Amino acid sequence: MPTVALAITDGMLHLELSLACEVFGADLTHIANPWYDFSLCGPRAVQVDRFTIEPDHGLDHLARADTVIVPGWADTDQAPPADLVDAVRAAHAAGARVASLCTGAFVLAAAGLLDGKRATTHWAHTRELSRRHPNITVDPDVLYVDNGSVLTSAGKAAAMDLCLHLVRLDHGSTIANKIARRLVVPPHRDGGQAQFIATPLPEPRNHPLADLFPWVLARLDQPLTVEDLAHQARMSSRHLGRHFKQVTGTTPLQWLHTQRIRHAQELLETTDDTIETIASTTGMGTATTLRRHFARTVGVPPDTYRRTFRAQPLITSHTQPQQTPPR
């Protein structure tokens, strides 16, 4: 059973902490069994906003976990506690995968885990993180960054994106999507995109494209054009483009391309279909076209992706699975 330890100390942000508890600490064995062995690790009873939290173990227990999560740090003007920084550094040295949520990146940076790496944090604090730690390449325009054994996320909702990304690495996209539906959040947002929802939910119907999304997703095998989408949405192509930018943060064609890639990922994980069949089903045409676009978008060829994520065993030690390189 993979172990997840949440590092807690006074002054952390309660929302990010709660998100991690909800994803990794809830009893979800009815969805995936075994789930995670989850624990809270802190120096003592800690005060998080208006809540007092009693940890299960001391900070030294972080070094025994497969994955360590560091929630947001409320006051970035103050240096993180030395005992927390030392414990996170020791956990990583012991082989743990370490992930920060929001301004928890300041803790990872203080521990030296982000030196020479690309990282992110809440956009309002990226400039300060970069100023304080010039050896880090701070990217303010992404939801999260996956460096393999060290991961960082932007603020608030992006923390959930990173938590679901970790679930997806450990359990596959089908389980991660089930968790997302349980939490009523989008099943996947690409870490390399700032505001782009890769698989938007058709509900609630509070925007002009709500009916168009499911119509397109049911026809990914067809050679759709922007004009086809505009006709179905009963608007001009220019008007469609403006709505797509507002709702998804990208263009109609880029959104459509990403849906094809995401569908290909799901088929690679959940079926024995050949690459040729998947190419046809996702509207990519030929296996060659699918391989080219898949490798460019995901970072690995379809066959490698299938070997990595199809029936992938859960992490039971500090040995990490092959990670998809960040884009």
XYZ file of C-alpha atoms in Angstrom:
327
model
C 0.000 0.000 0.000
C 1.550 3.377 -1.003
C 2.045 5.794 1.881
C 1.310 9.509 1.750
C 2.410 11.858 4.521
C 1.073 15.396 4.785
C 3.526 17.763 6.477
C 1.750 20.205 8.784
C 2.929 23.057 10.974
C 1.591 26.331 12.280
C 0.706 28.920 9.635
C -0.235 26.679 6.731
C -3.191 27.335 4.442
C -6.202 25.269 5.401
C -7.747 24.889 1.927
C -4.745 23.185 0.330
C -4.338 21.030 3.416
C -7.996 20.002 3.237
C -7.770 19.179 -0.472
C -4.909 16.774 0.141
C -6.784 15.160 3.043
C -9.891 14.732 0.888
C -8.022 13.086 -1.979
C -5.511 10.906 -0.124
C -6.994 10.609 3.376
C -10.594 9.633 2.586
C -11.567 5.975 2.529
C -11.818 5.373 -1.206
C -11.185 1.640 -1.178
C -14.538 1.200 -2.920
C -12.935 2.924 -5.918
C -9.389 1.539 -5.688
C -8.205 -1.074 -3.225
C -5.678 -0.682 -1.766
C -5.881 3.091 -1.543
C -3.288 5.186 0.305
C -1.982 4.793 3.840
C -2.345 8.451 4.813
C -0.960 10.291 7.837
C -0.521 13.817 9.174
C 2.994 14.616 10.335
C 3.875 17.621 12.499
C 5.966 18.687 15.481
C 2.944 18.974 17.794
C -0.703 20.052 17.704
C -0.672 22.872 15.134
C -2.901 25.857 14.452
C -4.124 26.154 10.864
C -6.262 29.262 10.537
C -9.134 28.616 13.012
C -8.487 24.898 13.237
C -6.304 22.971 15.654
C -4.930 19.771 14.150
C -3.365 16.893 16.049
C -0.765 15.074 13.895
C -0.492 11.301 13.739
C 3.307 11.328 13.796
C 6.244 13.655 14.201
C 8.014 15.274 11.275
C 10.644 12.535 11.279
C 7.958 10.172 9.965
C 8.066 11.973 6.603
C 11.214 10.023 5.742
C 9.200 6.778 5.850
C 6.625 7.860 3.276
C 6.517 7.162 -0.442
C 4.979 10.586 -1.111
C 5.279 13.729 1.005
C 2.916 16.642 0.452
C 3.648 20.146 1.725
C 0.573 22.433 1.781
C 0.633 26.185 1.192
C 2.655 28.394 3.506
C 0.536 31.362 4.638
C 3.182 34.021 5.342
C 5.824 33.858 2.639
C 7.603 36.835 4.200
C 8.699 34.512 7.000
C 11.183 31.710 6.534
C 9.634 28.235 6.895
C 10.444 26.478 10.200
C 13.867 24.862 10.128
C 12.559 21.532 11.457
C 10.014 21.332 8.638
C 12.627 22.181 5.998
C 15.059 19.603 7.420
C 12.368 16.906 7.544
C 11.289 17.515 3.939
C 14.908 17.430 2.787
C 15.517 14.176 4.672
C 12.386 12.599 3.200
C 13.509 13.399 -0.327
C 16.989 12.082 0.409
C 15.361 8.849 1.627
C 13.639 8.474 -1.756
C 10.237 10.069 -1.209
C 8.366 11.841 -3.968
C 7.804 15.378 -2.631
C 4.978 17.643 -3.835
C 4.167 21.180 -2.753
C 0.770 22.813 -3.021
C 0.605 26.548 -3.707
C 3.194 28.436 -1.604
C 4.465 25.180 -0.137
C 7.050 25.626 -2.902
C 8.874 28.021 -0.553
C 9.467 25.091 1.792
C 10.825 22.921 -1.011
C 12.970 25.813 -2.194
C 14.377 26.348 1.311
C 15.215 22.634 1.412
C 17.172 22.981 -1.841
C 14.934 20.551 -3.704
C 14.121 22.988 -6.494
C 17.643 24.186 -7.319
C 18.282 23.862 -11.033
C 14.681 22.827 -11.639
C 11.560 24.357 -13.126
C 8.848 25.065 -10.556
C 5.718 27.072 -9.940
C 3.646 28.491 -7.105
C 0.698 30.856 -6.743
C 1.091 33.526 -9.432
C 1.102 36.317 -6.838
C 4.260 34.853 -5.266
C 6.243 33.677 -8.285
C 8.317 36.846 -8.500
C 9.301 36.603 -4.832
C 10.157 32.917 -5.134
C 12.358 33.694 -8.125
C 14.015 36.646 -6.374
C 14.731 34.678 -3.215
C 15.901 31.551 -5.048
C 17.567 32.572 -8.346
C 18.691 28.997 -9.090
C 15.066 27.996 -9.665
C 13.344 28.506 -13.020
C 9.988 29.791 -11.801
C 7.146 29.481 -14.303
C 4.122 31.650 -13.394
C 1.973 30.435 -16.292
C 1.352 26.763 -15.457
C -0.918 24.806 -13.125
C 1.778 22.449 -11.911
C 5.260 21.190 -12.749
C 6.259 17.521 -12.553
C 9.998 16.945 -12.180
C 9.572 13.285 -11.312
C 10.492 13.119 -7.628
C 9.715 16.800 -6.991
C 6.425 18.451 -8.002
C 5.006 21.932 -7.434
C 1.578 23.439 -8.050
C 0.049 26.858 -8.431
C -2.583 28.077 -5.977
C -5.994 26.886 -4.795
C -7.694 24.850 -7.543
C -4.326 23.954 -9.092
C -3.503 22.133 -5.862
C -6.380 19.788 -6.635
C -5.060 19.377 -10.177
C -1.710 18.239 -8.805
C -3.316 15.866 -6.290
C -5.338 14.253 -9.089
C -2.195 14.133 -11.226
C -0.476 12.124 -8.469
C -3.462 9.765 -8.292
C -3.331 9.400 -12.050
C 0.370 8.494 -11.941
C -0.236 5.907 -9.219
C -3.601 4.437 -10.252
C -4.211 5.484 -13.882
C -6.638 7.942 -15.444
C -9.777 5.841 -14.959
C -9.437 5.903 -11.157
C -8.385 9.574 -11.147
C -11.473 10.442 -13.196
C -13.707 8.590 -10.752
C -12.203 10.563 -7.876
C -12.710 13.784 -9.821
C -16.353 12.986 -10.464
C -16.825 12.231 -6.770
C -15.381 15.650 -5.934
C -17.292 17.338 -8.802
C -14.156 18.789 -10.390
C -12.743 18.530 -13.933
C -11.058 15.132 -14.313
C -7.862 16.470 -15.845
C -6.257 19.822 -16.429
C -2.928 19.817 -18.194
C -0.163 21.027 -15.890
C 1.451 22.936 -18.751
C -1.608 25.096 -19.308
C -2.577 28.099 -17.224
C -6.365 28.029 -17.446
C -7.123 25.313 -19.969
C -9.575 22.596 -18.854
C -8.588 19.634 -21.009
C -11.838 17.702 -20.522
C -14.496 20.228 -19.515
C -17.681 18.912 -17.973
C -20.864 19.724 -19.946
C -22.633 20.779 -16.727
C -23.509 23.247 -15.443
C -25.009 24.818 -18.552
C -23.890 28.339 -17.814
C -22.004 29.224 -20.997
C -22.729 29.223 -24.763
C -20.579 26.141 -25.439
C -22.221 23.804 -22.909
C -24.151 21.905 -25.601
C -21.258 21.919 -28.067
C -18.732 20.106 -25.850
C -20.605 16.785 -25.551
C -21.563 16.951 -29.242
C -17.883 17.173 -30.201
C -16.732 14.530 -27.709
C -19.212 12.069 -29.231
C -17.729 12.673 -32.727
C -13.973 12.637 -32.162
C -13.609 9.976 -34.853
C -14.929 12.397 -37.468
C -12.880 15.030 -39.382
C -14.371 18.060 -37.644
C -13.458 21.606 -38.635
C -13.907 24.970 -36.956
C -16.731 25.610 -39.403
C -18.439 22.388 -38.301
C -18.227 23.464 -34.652
C -19.443 26.963 -35.452
C -22.392 25.604 -37.432
C -23.376 23.288 -34.575
C -23.072 26.149 -32.083
C -25.102 28.408 -34.385
C -22.525 31.185 -34.431
C -19.811 32.511 -36.706
C -16.310 31.048 -36.579
C -14.972 34.313 -35.154
C -17.670 34.383 -32.475
C -16.913 30.725 -31.671
C -13.239 31.509 -31.247
C -13.973 34.286 -28.767
C -16.200 32.006 -26.681
C -13.618 29.217 -26.737
C -10.943 31.605 -25.500
C -13.192 32.757 -22.653
C -14.334 29.274 -21.589
C -11.264 27.077 -22.220
C -8.404 29.542 -22.598
C -7.465 28.140 -25.999
C -8.620 27.906 -29.626
C -11.264 25.476 -30.983
C -8.702 23.462 -32.954
C -6.254 23.208 -30.052
C -9.069 22.152 -27.733
C -10.222 19.533 -30.244
C -6.665 18.264 -30.662
C -6.271 17.889 -26.895
C -9.549 15.976 -26.620
C -8.303 13.533 -29.252
C -5.048 13.035 -27.341
C -6.872 12.615 -24.023
C -9.213 10.041 -25.567
C -6.199 8.206 -26.990
C -4.651 8.135 -23.502
C -7.799 6.617 -22.029
C -7.975 3.968 -24.755
C -4.299 3.108 -24.294
C -4.895 2.662 -20.569
C -8.178 0.765 -20.679
C -8.270 -1.271 -23.931
C -6.157 -3.648 -26.023
C -6.994 -1.735 -29.213
C -4.153 -1.431 -31.698
C -2.542 1.954 -32.340
C -4.173 1.928 -35.774
C -7.622 1.388 -34.253
C -7.075 4.098 -31.654
C -5.900 6.494 -34.366
C -9.142 5.923 -36.262
C -11.314 6.138 -33.140
C -9.777 9.430 -32.061
C -9.873 11.054 -35.485
C -6.086 11.011 -35.935
C -6.401 9.025 -39.153
C -3.246 6.907 -39.193
C -0.991 5.351 -36.579
C 1.879 7.496 -37.850
C -0.099 10.687 -37.291
C -1.190 9.574 -33.842
C 2.350 8.643 -32.818
C 3.721 11.979 -33.989
C 1.111 14.132 -32.257
C 0.960 11.958 -29.142
C 4.720 12.079 -28.569
C 4.791 15.828 -29.183
C 1.927 16.489 -26.746
C 2.446 13.892 -24.009
C 6.213 13.563 -24.220
C 6.407 9.801 -24.874
C 5.227 7.502 -27.714
C 1.838 5.765 -27.365
C 3.434 2.340 -26.827
C 5.597 3.646 -23.988
C 2.624 5.385 -22.443
C 0.600 2.167 -22.541
C 3.389 0.171 -20.870
C 3.711 2.821 -18.172
C 0.062 3.427 -17.317
C -1.792 0.259 -18.350
C -2.408 -1.834 -15.193
C 0.416 0.050 -13.503
C 1.270 -1.380 -10.058
C 0.875 0.928 -7.111
C 3.974 2.486 -5.601
C 4.992 0.310 -2.675
C 8.514 1.566 -2.138
C 10.618 4.630 -2.795
C 11.250 3.475 -6.380
C 9.410 5.853 -8.686
C 7.636 4.975 -11.968
C 8.718 6.461 -15.251
C 7.339 10.004 -15.360
C 6.056 11.901 -18.337
C 8.496 14.787 -18.892
C 6.992 18.236 -18.226
C 6.304 20.291 -21.297
